[in-house]
Tab-separated table of C-alpha atoms and ligand atoms in Angstrom:
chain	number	residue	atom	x	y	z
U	1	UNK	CA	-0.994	0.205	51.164
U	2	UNK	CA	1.873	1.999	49.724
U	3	UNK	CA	2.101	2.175	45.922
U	4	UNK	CA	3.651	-0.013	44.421
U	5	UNK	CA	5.232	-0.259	40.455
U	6	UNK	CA	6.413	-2.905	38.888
U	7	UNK	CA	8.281	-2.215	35.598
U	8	UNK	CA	7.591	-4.869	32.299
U	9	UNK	CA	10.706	-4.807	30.462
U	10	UNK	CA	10.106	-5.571	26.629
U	11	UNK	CA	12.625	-4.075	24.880
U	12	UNK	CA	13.705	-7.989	23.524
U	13	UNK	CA	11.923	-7.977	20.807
U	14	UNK	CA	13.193	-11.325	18.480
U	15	UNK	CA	14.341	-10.591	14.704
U	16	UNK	CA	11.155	-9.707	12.481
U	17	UNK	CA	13.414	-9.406	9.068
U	18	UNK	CA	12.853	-10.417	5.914
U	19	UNK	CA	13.574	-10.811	2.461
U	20	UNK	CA	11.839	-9.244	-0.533
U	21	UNK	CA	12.620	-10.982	-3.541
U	22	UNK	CA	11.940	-9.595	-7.037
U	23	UNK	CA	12.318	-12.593	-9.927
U	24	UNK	CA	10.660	-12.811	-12.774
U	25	UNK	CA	8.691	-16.195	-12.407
U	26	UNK	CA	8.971	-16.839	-9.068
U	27	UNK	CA	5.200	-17.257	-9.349
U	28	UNK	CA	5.994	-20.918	-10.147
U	29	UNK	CA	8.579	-21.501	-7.942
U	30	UNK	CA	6.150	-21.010	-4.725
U	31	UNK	CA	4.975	-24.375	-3.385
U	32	UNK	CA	8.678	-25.420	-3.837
U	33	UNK	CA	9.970	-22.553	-1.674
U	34	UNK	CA	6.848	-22.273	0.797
U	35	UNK	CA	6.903	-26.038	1.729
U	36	UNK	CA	10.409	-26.289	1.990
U	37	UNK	CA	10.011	-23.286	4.502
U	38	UNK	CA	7.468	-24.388	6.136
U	39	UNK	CA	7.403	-27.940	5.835
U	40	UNK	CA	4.040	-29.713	7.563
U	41	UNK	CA	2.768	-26.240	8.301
U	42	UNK	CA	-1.135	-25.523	7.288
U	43	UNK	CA	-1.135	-22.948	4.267
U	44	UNK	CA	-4.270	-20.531	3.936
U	45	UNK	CA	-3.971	-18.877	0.508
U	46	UNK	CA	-6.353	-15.628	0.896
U	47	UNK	CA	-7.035	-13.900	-2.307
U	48	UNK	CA	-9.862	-12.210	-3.977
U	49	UNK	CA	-12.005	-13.867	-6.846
U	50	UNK	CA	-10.716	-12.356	-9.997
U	51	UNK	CA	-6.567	-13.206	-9.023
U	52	UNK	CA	-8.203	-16.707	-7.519
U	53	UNK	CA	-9.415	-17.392	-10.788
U	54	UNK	CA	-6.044	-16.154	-12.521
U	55	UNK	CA	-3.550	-17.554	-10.099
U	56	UNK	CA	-5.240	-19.077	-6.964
U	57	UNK	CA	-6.374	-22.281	-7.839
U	58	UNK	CA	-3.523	-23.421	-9.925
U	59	UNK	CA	-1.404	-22.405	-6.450
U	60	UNK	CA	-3.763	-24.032	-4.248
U	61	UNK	CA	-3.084	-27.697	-7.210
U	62	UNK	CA	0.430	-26.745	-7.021
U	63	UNK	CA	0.491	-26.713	-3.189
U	64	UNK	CA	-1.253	-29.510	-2.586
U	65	UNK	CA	1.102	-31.906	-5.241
U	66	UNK	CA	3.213	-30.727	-3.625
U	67	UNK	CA	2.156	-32.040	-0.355
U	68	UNK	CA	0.991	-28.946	1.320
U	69	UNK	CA	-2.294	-29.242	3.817
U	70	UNK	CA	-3.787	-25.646	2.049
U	71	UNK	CA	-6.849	-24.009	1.610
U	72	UNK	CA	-7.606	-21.041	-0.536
U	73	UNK	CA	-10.164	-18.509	0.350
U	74	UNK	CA	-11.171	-16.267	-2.353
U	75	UNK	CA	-13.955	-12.564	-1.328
U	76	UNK	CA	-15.117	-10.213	-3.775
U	77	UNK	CA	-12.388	-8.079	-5.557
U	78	UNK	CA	-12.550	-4.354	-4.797
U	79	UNK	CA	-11.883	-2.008	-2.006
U	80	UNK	CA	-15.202	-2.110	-1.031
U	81	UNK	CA	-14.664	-5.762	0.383
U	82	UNK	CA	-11.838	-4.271	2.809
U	83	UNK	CA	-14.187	-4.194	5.734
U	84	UNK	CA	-14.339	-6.009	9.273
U	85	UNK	CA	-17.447	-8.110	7.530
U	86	UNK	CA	-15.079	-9.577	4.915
U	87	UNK	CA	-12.449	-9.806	7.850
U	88	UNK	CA	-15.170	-11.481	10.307
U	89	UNK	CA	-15.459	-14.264	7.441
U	90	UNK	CA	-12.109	-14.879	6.469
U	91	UNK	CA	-11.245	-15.311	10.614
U	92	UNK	CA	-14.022	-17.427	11.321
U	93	UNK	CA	-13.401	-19.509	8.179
U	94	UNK	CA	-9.565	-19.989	9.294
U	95	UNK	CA	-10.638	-20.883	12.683
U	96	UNK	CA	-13.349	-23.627	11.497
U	97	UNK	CA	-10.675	-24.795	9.411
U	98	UNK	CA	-8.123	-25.671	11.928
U	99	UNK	CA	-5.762	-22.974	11.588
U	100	UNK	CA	-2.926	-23.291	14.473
U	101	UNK	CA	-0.954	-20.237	15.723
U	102	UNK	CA	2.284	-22.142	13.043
U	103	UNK	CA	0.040	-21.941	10.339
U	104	UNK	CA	1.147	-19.343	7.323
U	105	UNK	CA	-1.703	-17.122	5.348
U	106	UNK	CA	-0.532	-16.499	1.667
U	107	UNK	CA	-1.509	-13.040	0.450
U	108	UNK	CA	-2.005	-13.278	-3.318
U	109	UNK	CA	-3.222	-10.074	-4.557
U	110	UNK	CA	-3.284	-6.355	-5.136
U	111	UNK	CA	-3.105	-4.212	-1.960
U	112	UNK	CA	-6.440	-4.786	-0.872
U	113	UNK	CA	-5.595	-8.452	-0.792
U	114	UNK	CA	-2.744	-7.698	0.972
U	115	UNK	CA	-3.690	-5.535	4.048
U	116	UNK	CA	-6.894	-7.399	4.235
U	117	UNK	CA	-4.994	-11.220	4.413
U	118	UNK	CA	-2.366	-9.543	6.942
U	119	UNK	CA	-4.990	-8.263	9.272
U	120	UNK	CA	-6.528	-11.287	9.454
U	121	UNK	CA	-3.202	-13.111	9.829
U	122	UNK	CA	-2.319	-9.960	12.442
U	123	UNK	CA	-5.842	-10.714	14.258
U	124	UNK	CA	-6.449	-14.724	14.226
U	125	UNK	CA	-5.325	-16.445	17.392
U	126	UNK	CA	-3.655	-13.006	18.453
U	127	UNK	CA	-1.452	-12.782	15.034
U	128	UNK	CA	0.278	-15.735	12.928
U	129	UNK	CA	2.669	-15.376	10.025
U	130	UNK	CA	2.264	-14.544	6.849
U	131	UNK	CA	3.758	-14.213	3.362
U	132	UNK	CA	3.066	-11.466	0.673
U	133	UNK	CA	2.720	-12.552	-2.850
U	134	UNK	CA	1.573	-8.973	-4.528
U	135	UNK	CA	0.068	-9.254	-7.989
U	136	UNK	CA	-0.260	-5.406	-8.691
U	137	UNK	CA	2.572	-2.767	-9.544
U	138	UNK	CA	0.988	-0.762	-6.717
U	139	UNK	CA	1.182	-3.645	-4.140
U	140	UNK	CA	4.703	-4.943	-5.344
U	141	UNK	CA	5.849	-1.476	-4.975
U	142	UNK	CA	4.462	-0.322	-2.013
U	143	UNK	CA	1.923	-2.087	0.305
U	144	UNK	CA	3.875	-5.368	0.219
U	145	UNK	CA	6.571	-4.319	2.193
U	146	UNK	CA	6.118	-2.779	5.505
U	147	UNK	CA	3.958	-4.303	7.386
U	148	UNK	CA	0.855	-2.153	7.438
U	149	UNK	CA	-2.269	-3.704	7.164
U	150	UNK	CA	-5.703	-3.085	7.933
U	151	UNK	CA	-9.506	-2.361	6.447
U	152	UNK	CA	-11.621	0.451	6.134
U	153	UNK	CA	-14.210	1.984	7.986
U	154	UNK	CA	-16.904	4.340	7.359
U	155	UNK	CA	-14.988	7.039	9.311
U	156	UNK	CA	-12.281	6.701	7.249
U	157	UNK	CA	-9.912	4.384	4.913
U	158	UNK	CA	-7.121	1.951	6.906
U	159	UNK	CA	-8.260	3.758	9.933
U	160	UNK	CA	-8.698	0.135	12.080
U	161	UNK	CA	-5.432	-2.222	11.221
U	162	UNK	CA	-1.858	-3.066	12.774
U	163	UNK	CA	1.749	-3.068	11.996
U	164	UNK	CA	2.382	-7.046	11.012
U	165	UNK	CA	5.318	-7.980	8.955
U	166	UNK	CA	5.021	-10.595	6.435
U	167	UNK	CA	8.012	-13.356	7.008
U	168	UNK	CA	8.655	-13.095	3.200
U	169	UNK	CA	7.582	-11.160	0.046
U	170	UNK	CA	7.721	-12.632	-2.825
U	171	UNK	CA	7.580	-10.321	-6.141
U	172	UNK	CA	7.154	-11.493	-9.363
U	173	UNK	CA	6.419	-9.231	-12.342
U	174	UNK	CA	5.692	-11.538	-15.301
U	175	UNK	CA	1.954	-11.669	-13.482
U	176	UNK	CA	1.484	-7.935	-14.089
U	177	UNK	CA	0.897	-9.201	-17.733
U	178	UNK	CA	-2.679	-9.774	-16.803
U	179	UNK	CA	-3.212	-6.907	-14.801
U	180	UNK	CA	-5.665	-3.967	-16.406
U	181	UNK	CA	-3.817	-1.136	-18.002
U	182	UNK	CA	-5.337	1.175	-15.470
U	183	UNK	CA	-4.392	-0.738	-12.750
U	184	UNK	CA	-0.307	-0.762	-13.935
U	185	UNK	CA	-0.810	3.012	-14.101
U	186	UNK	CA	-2.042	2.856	-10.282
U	187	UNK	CA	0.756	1.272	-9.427
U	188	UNK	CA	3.347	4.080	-11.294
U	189	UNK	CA	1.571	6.358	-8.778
U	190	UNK	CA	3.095	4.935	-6.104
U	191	UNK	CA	6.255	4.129	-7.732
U	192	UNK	CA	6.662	8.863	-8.740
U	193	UNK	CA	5.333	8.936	-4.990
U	194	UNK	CA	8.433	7.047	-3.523
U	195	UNK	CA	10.590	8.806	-5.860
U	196	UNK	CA	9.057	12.655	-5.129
U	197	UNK	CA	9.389	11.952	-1.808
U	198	UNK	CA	13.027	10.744	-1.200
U	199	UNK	CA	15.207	10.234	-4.458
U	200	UNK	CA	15.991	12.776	-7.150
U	201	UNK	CA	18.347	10.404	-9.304
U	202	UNK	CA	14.904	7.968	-9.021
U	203	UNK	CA	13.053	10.997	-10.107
U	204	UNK	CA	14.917	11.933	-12.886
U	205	UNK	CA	14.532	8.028	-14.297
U	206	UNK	CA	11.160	7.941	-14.298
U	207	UNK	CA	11.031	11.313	-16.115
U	208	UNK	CA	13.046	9.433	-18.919
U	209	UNK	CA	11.733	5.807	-18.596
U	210	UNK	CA	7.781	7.111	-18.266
U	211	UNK	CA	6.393	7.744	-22.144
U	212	UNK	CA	7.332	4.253	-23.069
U	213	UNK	CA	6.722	1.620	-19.876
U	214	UNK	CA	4.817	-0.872	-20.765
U	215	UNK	CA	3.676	-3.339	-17.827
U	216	UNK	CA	5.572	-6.478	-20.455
U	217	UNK	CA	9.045	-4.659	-20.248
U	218	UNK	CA	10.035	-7.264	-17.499
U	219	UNK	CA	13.526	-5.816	-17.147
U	220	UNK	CA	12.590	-2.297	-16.356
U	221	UNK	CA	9.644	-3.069	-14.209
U	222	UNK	CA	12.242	-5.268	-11.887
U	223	UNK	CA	14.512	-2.476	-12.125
U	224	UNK	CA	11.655	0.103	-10.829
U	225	UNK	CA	10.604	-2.038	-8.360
U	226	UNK	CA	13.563	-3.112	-7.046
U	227	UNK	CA	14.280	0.416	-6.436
U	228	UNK	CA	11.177	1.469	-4.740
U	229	UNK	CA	11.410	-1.148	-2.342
U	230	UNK	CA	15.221	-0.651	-1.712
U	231	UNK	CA	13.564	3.133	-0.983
U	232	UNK	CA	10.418	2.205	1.250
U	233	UNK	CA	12.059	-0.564	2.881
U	234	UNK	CA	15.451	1.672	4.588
U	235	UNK	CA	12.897	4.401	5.976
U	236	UNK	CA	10.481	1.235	7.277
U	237	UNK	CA	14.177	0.147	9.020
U	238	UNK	CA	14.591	3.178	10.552
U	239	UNK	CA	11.157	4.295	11.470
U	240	UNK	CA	8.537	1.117	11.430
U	241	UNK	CA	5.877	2.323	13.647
U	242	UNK	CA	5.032	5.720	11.908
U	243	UNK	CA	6.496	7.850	14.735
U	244	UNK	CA	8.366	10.305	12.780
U	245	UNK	CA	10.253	9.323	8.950
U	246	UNK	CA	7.805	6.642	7.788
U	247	UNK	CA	5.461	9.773	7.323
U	248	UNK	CA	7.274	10.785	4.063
U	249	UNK	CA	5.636	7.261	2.641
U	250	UNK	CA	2.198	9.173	3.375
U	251	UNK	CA	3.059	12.181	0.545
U	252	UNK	CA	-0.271	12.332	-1.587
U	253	UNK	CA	-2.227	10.433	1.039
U	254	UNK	CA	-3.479	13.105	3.245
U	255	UNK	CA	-5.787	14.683	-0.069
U	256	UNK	CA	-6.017	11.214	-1.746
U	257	UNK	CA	-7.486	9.098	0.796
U	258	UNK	CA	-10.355	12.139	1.092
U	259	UNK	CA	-10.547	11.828	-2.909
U	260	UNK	CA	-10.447	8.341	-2.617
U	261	UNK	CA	-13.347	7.624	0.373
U	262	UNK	CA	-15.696	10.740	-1.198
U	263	UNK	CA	-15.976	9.035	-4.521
U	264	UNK	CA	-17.218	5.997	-2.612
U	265	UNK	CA	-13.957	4.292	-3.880
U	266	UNK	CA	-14.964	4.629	-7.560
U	267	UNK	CA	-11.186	6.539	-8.047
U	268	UNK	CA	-8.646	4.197	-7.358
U	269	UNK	CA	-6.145	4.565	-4.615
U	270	UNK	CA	-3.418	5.046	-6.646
U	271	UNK	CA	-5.104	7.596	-9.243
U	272	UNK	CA	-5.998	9.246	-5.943
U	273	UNK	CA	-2.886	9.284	-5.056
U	274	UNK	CA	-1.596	11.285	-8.377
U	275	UNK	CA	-4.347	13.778	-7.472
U	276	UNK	CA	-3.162	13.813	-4.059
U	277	UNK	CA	0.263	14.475	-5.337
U	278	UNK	CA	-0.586	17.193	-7.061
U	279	UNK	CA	-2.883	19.033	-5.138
U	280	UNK	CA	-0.230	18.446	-1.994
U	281	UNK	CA	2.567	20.349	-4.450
U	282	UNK	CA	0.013	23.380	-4.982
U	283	UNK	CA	-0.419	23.837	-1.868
U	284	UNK	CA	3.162	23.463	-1.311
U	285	UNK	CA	3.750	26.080	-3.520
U	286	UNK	CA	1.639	28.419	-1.607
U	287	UNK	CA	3.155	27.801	0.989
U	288	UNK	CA	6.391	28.718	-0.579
U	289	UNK	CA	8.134	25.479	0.527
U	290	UNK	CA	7.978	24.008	-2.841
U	291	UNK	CA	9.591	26.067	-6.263
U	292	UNK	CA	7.265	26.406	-9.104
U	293	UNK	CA	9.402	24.782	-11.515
U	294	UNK	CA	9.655	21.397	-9.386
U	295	UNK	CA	5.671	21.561	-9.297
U	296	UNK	CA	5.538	21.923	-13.132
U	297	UNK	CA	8.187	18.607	-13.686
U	298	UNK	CA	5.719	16.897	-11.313
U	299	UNK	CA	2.656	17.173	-13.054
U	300	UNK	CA	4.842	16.760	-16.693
U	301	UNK	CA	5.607	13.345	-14.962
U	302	UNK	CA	2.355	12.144	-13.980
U	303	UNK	CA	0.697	13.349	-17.080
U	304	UNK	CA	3.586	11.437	-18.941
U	305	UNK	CA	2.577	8.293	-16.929
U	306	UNK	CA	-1.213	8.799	-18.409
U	307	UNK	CA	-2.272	9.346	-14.173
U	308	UNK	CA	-4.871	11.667	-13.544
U	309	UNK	CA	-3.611	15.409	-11.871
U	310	UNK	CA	-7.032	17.256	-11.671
U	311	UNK	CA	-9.157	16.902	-8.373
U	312	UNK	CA	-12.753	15.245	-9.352
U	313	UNK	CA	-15.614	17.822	-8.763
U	314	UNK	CA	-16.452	17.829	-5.289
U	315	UNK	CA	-19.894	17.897	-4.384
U	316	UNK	CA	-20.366	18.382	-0.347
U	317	UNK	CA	-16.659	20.210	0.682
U	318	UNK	CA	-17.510	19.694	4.623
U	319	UNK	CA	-18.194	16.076	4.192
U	320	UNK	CA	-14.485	15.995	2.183
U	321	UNK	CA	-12.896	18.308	4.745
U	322	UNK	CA	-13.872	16.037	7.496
U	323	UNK	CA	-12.778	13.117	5.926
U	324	UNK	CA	-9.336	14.861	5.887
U	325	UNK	CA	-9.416	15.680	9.634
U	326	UNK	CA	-10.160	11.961	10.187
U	327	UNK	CA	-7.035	10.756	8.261
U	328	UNK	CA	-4.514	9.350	10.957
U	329	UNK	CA	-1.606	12.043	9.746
U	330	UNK	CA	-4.165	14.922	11.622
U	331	UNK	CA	-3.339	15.598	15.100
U	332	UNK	CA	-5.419	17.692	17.512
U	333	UNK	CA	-4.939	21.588	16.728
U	334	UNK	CA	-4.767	21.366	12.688
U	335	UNK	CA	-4.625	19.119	9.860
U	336	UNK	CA	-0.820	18.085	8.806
U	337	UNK	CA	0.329	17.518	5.848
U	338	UNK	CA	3.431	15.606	4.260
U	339	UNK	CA	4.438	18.017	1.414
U	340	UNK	CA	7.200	17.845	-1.482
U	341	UNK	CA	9.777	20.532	-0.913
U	342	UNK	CA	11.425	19.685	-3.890
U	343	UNK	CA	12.160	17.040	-6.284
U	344	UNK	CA	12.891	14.076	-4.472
U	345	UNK	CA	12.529	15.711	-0.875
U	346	UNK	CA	9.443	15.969	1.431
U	347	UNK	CA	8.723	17.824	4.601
U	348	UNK	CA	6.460	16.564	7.171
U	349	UNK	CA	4.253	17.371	10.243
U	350	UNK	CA	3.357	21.023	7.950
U	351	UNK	CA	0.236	22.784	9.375
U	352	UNK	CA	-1.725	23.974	6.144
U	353	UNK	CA	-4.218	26.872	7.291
U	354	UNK	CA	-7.885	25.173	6.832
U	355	UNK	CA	-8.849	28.033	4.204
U	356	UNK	CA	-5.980	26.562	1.346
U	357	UNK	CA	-7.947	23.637	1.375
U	358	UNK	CA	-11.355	25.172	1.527
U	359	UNK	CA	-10.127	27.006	-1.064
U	360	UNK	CA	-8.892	24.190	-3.091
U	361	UNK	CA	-12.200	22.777	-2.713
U	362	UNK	CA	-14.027	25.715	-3.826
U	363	UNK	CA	-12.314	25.641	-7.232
U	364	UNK	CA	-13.427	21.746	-7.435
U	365	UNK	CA	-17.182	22.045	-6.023
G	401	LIG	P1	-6.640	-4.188	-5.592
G	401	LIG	O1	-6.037	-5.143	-4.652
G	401	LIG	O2	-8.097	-3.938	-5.492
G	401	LIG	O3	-6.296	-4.664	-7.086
G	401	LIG	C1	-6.833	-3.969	-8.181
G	401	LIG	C2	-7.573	-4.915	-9.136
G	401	LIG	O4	-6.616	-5.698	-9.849
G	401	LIG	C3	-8.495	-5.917	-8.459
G	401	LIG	O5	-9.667	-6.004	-9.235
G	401	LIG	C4	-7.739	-7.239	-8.534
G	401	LIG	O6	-8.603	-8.345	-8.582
G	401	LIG	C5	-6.997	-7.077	-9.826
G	401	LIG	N1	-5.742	-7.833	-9.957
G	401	LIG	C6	-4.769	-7.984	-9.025
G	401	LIG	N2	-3.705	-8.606	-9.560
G	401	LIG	C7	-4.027	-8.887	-10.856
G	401	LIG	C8	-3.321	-9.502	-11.929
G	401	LIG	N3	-2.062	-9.891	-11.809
G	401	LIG	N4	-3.974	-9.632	-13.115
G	401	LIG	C9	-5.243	-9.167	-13.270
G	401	LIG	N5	-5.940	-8.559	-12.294
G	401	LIG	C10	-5.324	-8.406	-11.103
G	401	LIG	O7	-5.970	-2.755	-5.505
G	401	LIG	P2	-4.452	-2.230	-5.440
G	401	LIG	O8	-4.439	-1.030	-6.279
G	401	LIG	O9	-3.466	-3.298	-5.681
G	401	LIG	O10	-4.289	-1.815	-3.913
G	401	LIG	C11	-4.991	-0.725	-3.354
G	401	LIG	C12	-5.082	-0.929	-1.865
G	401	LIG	O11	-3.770	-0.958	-1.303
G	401	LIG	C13	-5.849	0.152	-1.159
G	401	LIG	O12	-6.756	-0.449	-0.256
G	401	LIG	C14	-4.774	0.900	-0.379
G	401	LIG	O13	-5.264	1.478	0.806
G	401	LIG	C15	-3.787	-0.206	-0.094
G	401	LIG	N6	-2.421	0.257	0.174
G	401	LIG	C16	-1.811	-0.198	1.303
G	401	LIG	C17	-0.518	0.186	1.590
G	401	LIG	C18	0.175	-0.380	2.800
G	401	LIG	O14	1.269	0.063	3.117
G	401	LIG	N7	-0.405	-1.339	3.475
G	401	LIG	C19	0.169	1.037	0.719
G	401	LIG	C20	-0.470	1.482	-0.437
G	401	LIG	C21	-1.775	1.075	-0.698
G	402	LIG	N1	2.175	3.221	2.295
G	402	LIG	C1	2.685	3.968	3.390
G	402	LIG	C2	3.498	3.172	4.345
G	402	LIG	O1	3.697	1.985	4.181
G	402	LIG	O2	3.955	3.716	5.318
């Protein structure tokens, strides 16, 4: 028989946009707006215990006066629950509940909330929809919007996961009142990352705003926020599946996520993030893409935002340098790197020779 081919044409895809809105107390607003979206549909609100016990429950009432058929299912807060065990559960729970491929998962939570929830919702019955409803700076800011979601593995952090867009984010930042200083200051990370990497007018703002933000100042935090999403979510228009662009989202990641997985998640991603940050601009430095004086404003910056800037002591460099090579930025033939070029510009797909980092890790181990 001769070959034969038969082409699958796919390129009509149907309209996947959304809206991100940022309102203070919009919180309370939500089984008014979610039921009149989604009116008879079954609501799963997915969070973790400590925002279930802050926020969840009083949703799940509020839903359910409503008129809403919900159900809120609360794991253990921490990265260390973003794993396909914790995913296994929440899947099999949605499934013995009834969930139908209409049904909507609410994501009420920090990031780890959020790209656990949307893998599930990207997984169950081959994907269903699903809102965001972040309730840290760092997930308002950053992993709310975009669509990446996922868990970790042992190889590696967000290394099994999809691209899954929420239908709707809904930001609101009077519940970053309850939120753990450290935790706002995770979330900053993000917020100087977004900035170093594509806006020097965004920079220069945070320079000036940093020594006195306070996670109460309402105004400014909706003003910061609105502005790192307006950021994130043009290069997520023009690049959503990571092929080329998005990368510049990744600055700090590449060295993070190592600092990050080696501590056994006891740094925070977004601490790890500052570290990554600045160990990325040394090396940028080196590599003489990067002036001096834009490195020193950096680390004036995160310092200013009370984030950490030194790598932790690292005590077995191959184990760290492998974890690296394992990130999904590597490619085969060298580890790449998303560095800062300057304020408020980033280069990416950079080969960085393997001894600056053993070297880096020297001075740390
Ligand atoms: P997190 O979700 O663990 O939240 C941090 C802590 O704050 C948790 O203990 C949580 O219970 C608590 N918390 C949340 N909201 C609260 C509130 N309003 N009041 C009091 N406590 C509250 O962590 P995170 O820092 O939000 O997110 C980190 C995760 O996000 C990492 O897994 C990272 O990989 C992921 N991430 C994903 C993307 C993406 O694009 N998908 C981007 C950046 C980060
Ligand atoms: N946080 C990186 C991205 O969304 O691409």
């Amino acid at each position: 028989m001769t070959t034969q081919r038969i082409a699958v044409h796919l390129n009509q895809t149907h309209d996947r946009s959304y809206e991100v809105v940022v309102s203070p107390g919009i919180f309370a607003q939500l089984p008014g707006l979610l039921v009149s979206r989604w009116p008879g549909r079954k609501l799963f609100i997915i969070t973790d215990n400590r925002v279930g016990r802050l926020y969840g429950r009083a949703l799940l009432q509020n839903l359910r006066a409503a008129g809403a058929d919900s159900a809120l299912y609360e794991f253990k807060q921490g990265e260390q629950s973003k794993n396909a065990g914790t995913a296994y559960h929440l899947q099999t729970q949605l499934l013995r509940a009834g969930v139908k491929r209409d049904s909507i998962v609410v994501a009420l939570g920090g990031g780890v909330v959020g790209d656990l929830a949307g893998y599930v919702a990207a997984t169950v019955l081959r994907g269903i929809g699903f809102v965001q409803v972040p309730t840290t700076l760092l997930a308002q800011v950053d992993s709310s919007v975009g669509g990446k979601v996922g868990i970790d593995v042992a190889v590696g952090k967000n290394l099994i996961g999809a691209f899954h867009q929420p239908r709707a984010v809904y930001i609101d930042p009077t519940v970053l009142a309850t939120l753990p200083e450290e935790e706002f200051r995770n979330g900053l990370a993000e917020i100087a990352k977004i900035a170093l990497a594509l806006d020097p007018s965004f920079f220069r703002r945070i320079e000036q705003v940093a020594p006195k933000l306070r996670k109460k100042d309402v105004q400014q935090l909706c003003w910061l926020i609105a502005r790192a999403v307006g950021l994130k979510a043009a290069v997520v228009e023009k690049d959503e599946y990571e092929s080329g662009l998005r990368k510049v989202l990744n600055l700090g990641h590449t060295i993070g996520h190592a600092v990050e997985a080696s501590s056994g998640y006891a740094i925070k991603h977004g601490a790890a993030v500052a570290i990554g940050m600045a160990a990325e601009s040394e090396i940028s430095v080196r590599l003489g893409l990067m002036p001096e004086r834009d490195r020193v404003r950096l680390m004036k910056t995160l310092r200013a935002l009370k984030l950490p800037t030194a790598m932790p002591r690292i005590h077995k460099p191959t184990q760290f340098f492998d974890a690296l090579a394992a990130d999904k930025k590597s490619v085969a033939g060298g580890l790449q790197f998303v560095l800062p070029s300057s304020i408020g510009t980033s280069a990416i797909n950079v080969s960085v020779p393997g001894e600056y980092i053993m070297d880096l890790l020297r001075r740390h181990s």
